[in-house]
Coordinates of C-alpha atoms in Angstrom, one line a residue:
M1 CA -3.0 -13.4 -22.1
I2 CA -6.2 -12.0 -20.6
N3 CA -7.5 -9.0 -22.5
I4 CA -6.9 -6.4 -19.7
V5 CA -8.2 -3.5 -21.8
E6 CA -11.6 -5.2 -22.2
K7 CA -11.6 -6.2 -18.5
L8 CA -11.0 -2.6 -17.6
R9 CA -13.8 -1.4 -19.8
N10 CA -16.1 -3.9 -18.3
V11 CA -15.3 -2.9 -14.8
A12 CA -15.6 0.8 -15.7
S13 CA -19.0 0.2 -17.3
Q14 CA -20.4 -1.2 -14.0
A15 CA -19.5 2.0 -12.1
S16 CA -20.2 5.7 -12.6
K17 CA -17.2 7.4 -14.2
S18 CA -15.7 10.8 -13.1
D19 CA -15.5 13.7 -15.5
G20 CA -12.3 14.1 -17.5
D21 CA -10.3 12.2 -20.1
A22 CA -10.3 8.5 -19.9
V23 CA -7.0 6.6 -19.4
I24 CA -8.3 3.6 -21.4
E25 CA -8.2 4.9 -24.9
G26 CA -6.0 2.6 -27.0
D27 CA -4.8 -1.0 -26.8
V28 CA -2.3 -0.2 -24.0
P29 CA -3.4 2.2 -21.2
A30 CA -1.0 4.8 -19.9
V31 CA -1.5 4.1 -16.2
I32 CA -3.1 1.1 -14.5
I33 CA -3.1 1.0 -10.7
A34 CA -4.1 -2.3 -9.1
V35 CA -6.2 -1.8 -6.0
S36 CA -6.0 -4.7 -3.6
C37 CA -9.4 -5.5 -2.1
H38 CA -10.4 -8.4 0.1
K39 CA -14.1 -7.4 0.5
P40 CA -16.7 -5.4 -1.4
T41 CA -15.7 -1.8 -1.3
S42 CA -16.1 1.4 -3.3
I43 CA -13.0 2.9 -4.8
P44 CA -12.4 6.4 -6.4
K45 CA -14.0 6.6 -9.9
A46 CA -10.9 7.0 -12.0
G47 CA -10.2 4.8 -15.0
A48 CA -6.7 4.2 -13.8
Y49 CA -7.8 2.1 -10.9
L50 CA -8.3 -1.7 -11.4
P51 CA -9.9 -3.2 -8.3
I52 CA -8.6 -6.7 -7.7
H53 CA -10.3 -9.2 -5.5
V54 CA -7.3 -10.8 -3.6
G55 CA -7.6 -14.3 -2.3
A56 CA -10.3 -15.0 -4.8
A57 CA -9.3 -18.7 -5.0
L58 CA -10.2 -19.0 -1.3
A59 CA -13.3 -16.9 -1.3
Q60 CA -16.8 -18.4 -1.0
E61 CA -18.1 -16.1 -3.8
P62 CA -16.7 -13.5 -6.2
I63 CA -17.0 -9.8 -5.7
A64 CA -19.0 -8.1 -8.4
S65 CA -17.2 -5.6 -10.7
M66 CA -13.7 -6.7 -9.4
Q67 CA -11.0 -8.6 -11.2
P68 CA -10.4 -11.8 -9.3
D69 CA -6.7 -12.6 -8.7
D70 CA -7.2 -16.3 -9.5
E71 CA -7.5 -16.1 -13.3
G72 CA -4.6 -17.2 -15.5
D73 CA -1.1 -17.3 -14.0
N74 CA -1.7 -16.4 -10.3
I75 CA -0.7 -17.0 -6.6
S76 CA -4.2 -16.3 -5.3
A77 CA -4.2 -19.2 -2.9
T78 CA -1.2 -17.7 -1.0
N79 CA -3.1 -14.5 -0.1
P80 CA -3.2 -15.2 3.7
R81 CA 0.6 -15.0 3.7
F82 CA 1.3 -12.8 0.7
C83 CA -1.5 -10.3 1.2
E84 CA -1.7 -7.5 -1.4
L85 CA 1.2 -9.1 -3.3
T86 CA -1.2 -11.5 -4.9
A87 CA -2.7 -8.5 -6.7
Q88 CA 0.8 -7.3 -7.6
Y89 CA 1.6 -10.7 -9.0
W90 CA -1.6 -10.8 -11.1
A91 CA -0.9 -7.4 -12.5
W92 CA 2.6 -8.4 -13.3
K93 CA 1.4 -11.4 -15.3
H94 CA -1.7 -9.9 -17.0
V95 CA -1.7 -6.1 -17.1
E96 CA -0.2 -4.2 -20.1
A97 CA 0.3 -0.5 -19.5
E98 CA 3.0 2.1 -19.7
Y99 CA 2.9 2.5 -16.0
V100 CA 1.7 -0.1 -13.5
G101 CA 1.0 0.5 -9.8
L102 CA -0.3 -1.0 -6.6
C103 CA -2.3 0.5 -3.8
H104 CA -4.9 -0.7 -1.2
Y105 CA -8.6 -0.2 -0.8
R106 CA -7.8 2.2 2.1
R107 CA -4.7 3.9 0.7
Y108 CA -4.3 6.0 -2.4
F109 CA -1.7 8.5 -3.7
C110 CA -2.6 12.2 -3.4
F111 CA -1.3 14.3 -6.4
D112 CA -3.1 17.6 -5.7
S113 CA 0.2 19.3 -4.5
L114 CA -1.6 20.9 -1.5
D115 CA -0.1 21.2 2.0
H116 CA -2.3 18.7 3.8
E117 CA -1.9 17.8 7.5
M118 CA -0.2 14.4 7.8
N119 CA 0.3 12.0 10.7
D120 CA 3.7 10.8 11.9
H121 CA 3.7 8.2 9.1
A122 CA 3.5 10.9 6.5
Q123 CA -0.1 9.9 5.6
I124 CA -3.2 12.1 5.2
E125 CA -5.8 10.6 7.6
V126 CA -9.4 10.8 6.4
S127 CA -12.4 9.2 8.2
D128 CA -14.6 7.9 5.3
L129 CA -14.0 7.1 1.6
T130 CA -16.9 8.7 -0.2
P131 CA -17.3 10.3 -3.6
E132 CA -17.0 13.7 -1.9
T133 CA -13.7 12.9 -0.1
A134 CA -12.3 11.2 -3.3
R135 CA -13.0 14.5 -5.1
E136 CA -11.6 16.6 -2.3
Y137 CA -8.2 14.9 -2.7
R138 CA -8.6 14.5 -6.5
L139 CA -8.3 10.8 -6.3
D140 CA -10.9 10.5 -9.1
D141 CA -9.0 12.8 -11.5
D142 CA -7.7 10.7 -14.4
V143 CA -6.0 13.6 -16.1
L144 CA -4.1 14.6 -12.9
I145 CA -3.1 11.0 -12.2
S146 CA -1.9 10.4 -15.7
Q147 CA 0.0 13.7 -16.1
T148 CA 1.7 13.4 -12.7
V149 CA 2.7 9.8 -13.1
Q150 CA 4.2 10.3 -16.5
Q151 CA 6.6 12.9 -15.1
Y152 CA 8.4 10.2 -13.1
D153 CA 10.0 6.8 -13.5
M154 CA 8.6 5.6 -10.2
I155 CA 6.2 7.1 -7.6
I156 CA 6.6 6.0 -3.9
P157 CA 4.9 7.0 -0.6
K158 CA 6.4 10.0 1.2
E159 CA 9.3 8.7 3.3
W160 CA 9.3 9.3 7.1
D161 CA 11.8 9.0 10.0
I162 CA 11.0 6.2 12.5
R163 CA 13.2 7.7 15.2
G164 CA 11.0 9.1 18.0
V165 CA 7.9 7.4 16.6
Y166 CA 5.9 5.2 18.9
T167 CA 6.2 1.4 19.0
P168 CA 4.8 -1.0 21.6
K169 CA 8.4 -1.2 22.9
G170 CA 9.2 2.4 22.7
P171 CA 10.8 4.4 19.8
K172 CA 13.5 2.6 17.8
R173 CA 16.4 3.9 15.8
S174 CA 16.3 1.5 12.8
V175 CA 13.6 0.2 10.5
A176 CA 14.5 -3.4 11.4
K177 CA 14.0 -2.7 15.1
H178 CA 10.9 -0.7 14.5
M179 CA 9.3 -3.6 12.6
I180 CA 10.4 -6.2 15.1
A181 CA 9.0 -4.1 18.0
Y182 CA 5.6 -4.2 16.2
G183 CA 5.8 -7.9 15.8
L184 CA 5.7 -7.7 12.0
V185 CA 9.0 -9.7 11.5
T186 CA 11.6 -11.4 13.7
K187 CA 15.4 -11.2 13.8
K188 CA 15.5 -14.8 12.6
L189 CA 13.3 -14.0 9.6
L190 CA 15.3 -11.0 8.7
K191 CA 18.5 -13.1 8.7
A192 CA 16.8 -15.6 6.4
L193 CA 15.7 -12.7 4.1
D194 CA 19.3 -11.4 4.0
K195 CA 20.6 -14.9 3.2
A196 CA 18.0 -15.3 0.4
V197 CA 18.9 -11.9 -1.1
A198 CA 22.6 -12.7 -0.9
K199 CA 22.0 -16.0 -2.7
R200 CA 19.4 -15.0 -5.3
Q201 CA 19.7 -11.3 -5.9
R202 CA 23.1 -10.3 -4.5
A203 CA 23.1 -6.9 -6.3
Y204 CA 20.4 -5.7 -3.8
R205 CA 22.0 -7.0 -0.6
R206 CA 23.7 -3.7 0.2
D207 CA 20.5 -1.8 -0.3
L208 CA 18.5 -4.2 1.9
N209 CA 21.0 -3.8 4.7
D210 CA 21.2 0.0 4.3
Y211 CA 17.4 0.2 4.4
L212 CA 16.9 -2.0 7.5
S213 CA 19.8 -0.4 9.4
G214 CA 18.6 3.1 8.5
S215 CA 15.8 5.2 10.0
T216 CA 13.9 6.2 6.8
Y217 CA 10.7 4.2 6.3
I218 CA 9.2 3.7 2.8
G219 CA 7.1 0.5 2.9
Y220 CA 3.3 0.0 2.4
N221 CA 3.6 -1.8 -0.9
C222 CA 2.1 1.2 -2.6
F223 CA 3.8 2.5 -5.8
I224 CA 3.4 3.3 -9.5
A225 CA 6.3 2.4 -11.8
R226 CA 7.3 2.6 -15.4
R227 CA 6.6 -0.9 -16.9
D228 CA 10.3 -2.0 -17.2
L229 CA 10.9 -1.0 -13.6
F230 CA 7.8 -2.7 -12.4
D231 CA 9.0 -5.9 -14.1
K232 CA 12.4 -5.5 -12.4
L233 CA 10.8 -5.0 -9.0
C234 CA 8.6 -8.1 -9.5
D235 CA 11.5 -10.3 -10.7
F236 CA 13.5 -9.3 -7.6
E237 CA 10.7 -9.6 -5.1
F238 CA 9.0 -12.8 -6.1
D239 CA 12.3 -14.6 -6.8
V240 CA 13.4 -13.9 -3.2
L241 CA 10.0 -14.5 -1.6
D242 CA 9.5 -17.8 -3.5
A243 CA 12.9 -19.0 -2.3
L244 CA 12.2 -18.0 1.3
D245 CA 8.8 -19.6 1.2
E246 CA 10.4 -22.9 0.3
S247 CA 13.3 -22.7 2.8
F248 CA 12.0 -21.0 5.9
D249 CA 10.4 -23.1 8.7
F250 CA 7.2 -21.5 10.0
S251 CA 6.3 -24.5 12.3
N252 CA 7.2 -22.5 15.4
D253 CA 5.2 -19.5 14.3
P254 CA 1.8 -19.3 16.1
K255 CA 0.4 -17.6 13.0
N256 CA 2.1 -20.0 10.6
G257 CA 3.6 -17.1 8.6
E258 CA 0.2 -15.3 8.2
R259 CA 0.8 -12.0 6.5
V260 CA 4.5 -12.3 6.8
F261 CA 5.3 -12.2 3.1
G262 CA 3.3 -9.0 2.8
Y263 CA 5.7 -7.4 5.3
L264 CA 8.7 -8.9 3.7
G265 CA 7.4 -7.5 0.4
E266 CA 7.4 -4.0 1.9
I267 CA 11.0 -4.4 2.9
L268 CA 12.1 -5.7 -0.5
F269 CA 10.1 -3.0 -2.3
S270 CA 11.9 -0.4 -0.1
A271 CA 15.3 -2.0 -0.8
F272 CA 14.5 -1.8 -4.5
V273 CA 13.8 1.9 -4.2
V274 CA 17.1 2.4 -2.2
H275 CA 18.8 0.5 -5.1
L276 CA 17.3 2.8 -7.7
A277 CA 18.3 5.9 -5.7
R278 CA 21.8 4.7 -5.3
E279 CA 22.2 4.1 -9.0
G280 CA 20.9 7.6 -9.6
K281 CA 19.3 6.8 -13.0
A282 CA 15.6 6.9 -12.1
N283 CA 13.5 9.9 -11.4
I284 CA 11.6 9.0 -8.2
G285 CA 8.7 11.1 -7.0
E286 CA 7.4 11.0 -3.4
F287 CA 3.7 11.7 -2.7
P288 CA 1.6 11.3 0.4
L289 CA -0.9 8.5 0.8
V290 CA -4.4 9.2 1.8
F291 CA -5.5 6.7 4.4
F292 CA -9.2 6.1 4.9
E293 CA -10.3 4.8 8.3
Y294 CA -13.7 3.5 6.9
T295 CA -14.6 2.2 3.5
Y296 CA -17.9 0.8 2.4
G297 CA -19.4 -1.4 -0.3
E298 CA -21.3 0.5 -3.0
E299 CA -24.8 -0.4 -1.8
E300 CA -23.9 0.2 1.9
L301 CA -22.3 3.6 1.0
A302 CA -25.4 4.6 -1.0
A303 CA -27.7 3.7 1.9
L304 CA -25.6 5.7 4.4
L305 CA -25.3 8.8 2.2
E306 CA -29.0 8.7 1.6
K307 CA -29.5 9.4 5.3
G308 CA -27.1 12.4 5.2
P309 CA -23.5 13.0 6.3
I310 CA -21.8 10.0 7.9
V311 CA -21.4 10.5 11.6
H312 CA -19.5 8.2 13.9
E313 CA -20.3 7.7 17.6
R314 CA -18.3 10.0 19.9
G315 CA -16.9 6.9 21.7
D316 CA -15.5 5.5 18.4
P317 CA -11.9 4.4 19.2
G318 CA -10.7 5.3 15.8
A319 CA -12.1 8.9 16.2
I320 CA -10.5 9.2 19.6
A321 CA -7.1 8.0 18.4
R322 CA -7.2 10.4 15.4
A323 CA -8.1 13.3 17.7
K324 CA -5.3 12.4 20.1
E325 CA -2.8 12.1 17.2
R326 CA -3.8 15.5 15.9
L327 CA -3.4 17.1 19.4
L328 CA -0.5 15.1 20.6
P329 CA 1.5 13.8 17.6
Y330 CA 3.9 10.9 18.3
G331 CA 7.5 12.2 18.8
S332 CA 6.4 15.7 19.6
R333 CA 7.4 17.6 22.7
R334 CA 3.7 18.2 23.5
R335 CA 3.1 14.4 23.7
A336 CA 6.2 13.9 25.8
A337 CA 5.1 16.6 28.2
A338 CA 1.6 15.1 28.4
N339 CA 3.0 11.7 29.2
T340 CA 5.2 13.2 31.9
V341 CA 2.2 14.9 33.5
R342 CA 0.1 11.8 33.3
G343 CA 2.9 9.8 35.0
L344 CA 3.0 12.3 37.9
F345 CA -0.7 11.8 38.5
R346 CA -0.3 8.0 38.4
R347 CA 2.3 7.8 41.1

């Protein structure tokens, strides 16, 4: 067993710490949140976060001050297909904590209880991840993170309704059709997933079908769970995904299954949440994710901030898209009216 407490202390010692009580006080931390990172990037300075270099087994060089996902029992080499799940697997096998979570280098839970403006995916969009924006949303507040997390059995992203929300093939009325329209999964793959769940984890089959046929989206593979629930989630997910990995033929897939198990993991995680809710035994808390459009390595960020506030070019597509989303949110009457007017001028 890798000494995760010592690892965390080593990681923390290589970065400046935020003010407040530390999470790493005894042999078993209260809350550890694995942060999936595939490149050098700064993260909020809270002791609860453990940055994990995913796909380290395939990388040309390690990332300084990050835990590689290829130490000990690991699935690091599967990262092109399993994405952030290689960080989740590593945490499952090596992290000891009362609560274990997963987030991404661009997505973090916001626990400040303020009424923030959110997009149609129930996420708070922010341009740049900097020490200032991390403080603004209290992402670096260990005390707030620990106190909030320990009020629940599991924390999940804020749910949202996919009906009326844009897809490349128009709005859809079920999660399955929404994901298919985006090209994330196929009908054939979802049938194979259902078959694998029915064979390996039948207790969750109803929940899987309820989630995919419903209109409430959870997803993102972002969560924080009580240790026993985290173990149950991982037992369920990786048992099904391993079986599917062995049985499904990706030879006709132009991407050879690239990223697909990450998307299937989102579905299985969501089915697990539906299962917990149906049982009614777990206290599940919903909190919005903060999504950062731009993140930077520590040295790059320091150089940028030395020049003053970060300013993006006016023609930046990301900035244009964000402005459009704020003015004309997907699914709104305002956007529908704008599309109608635009259509009249195009005739």
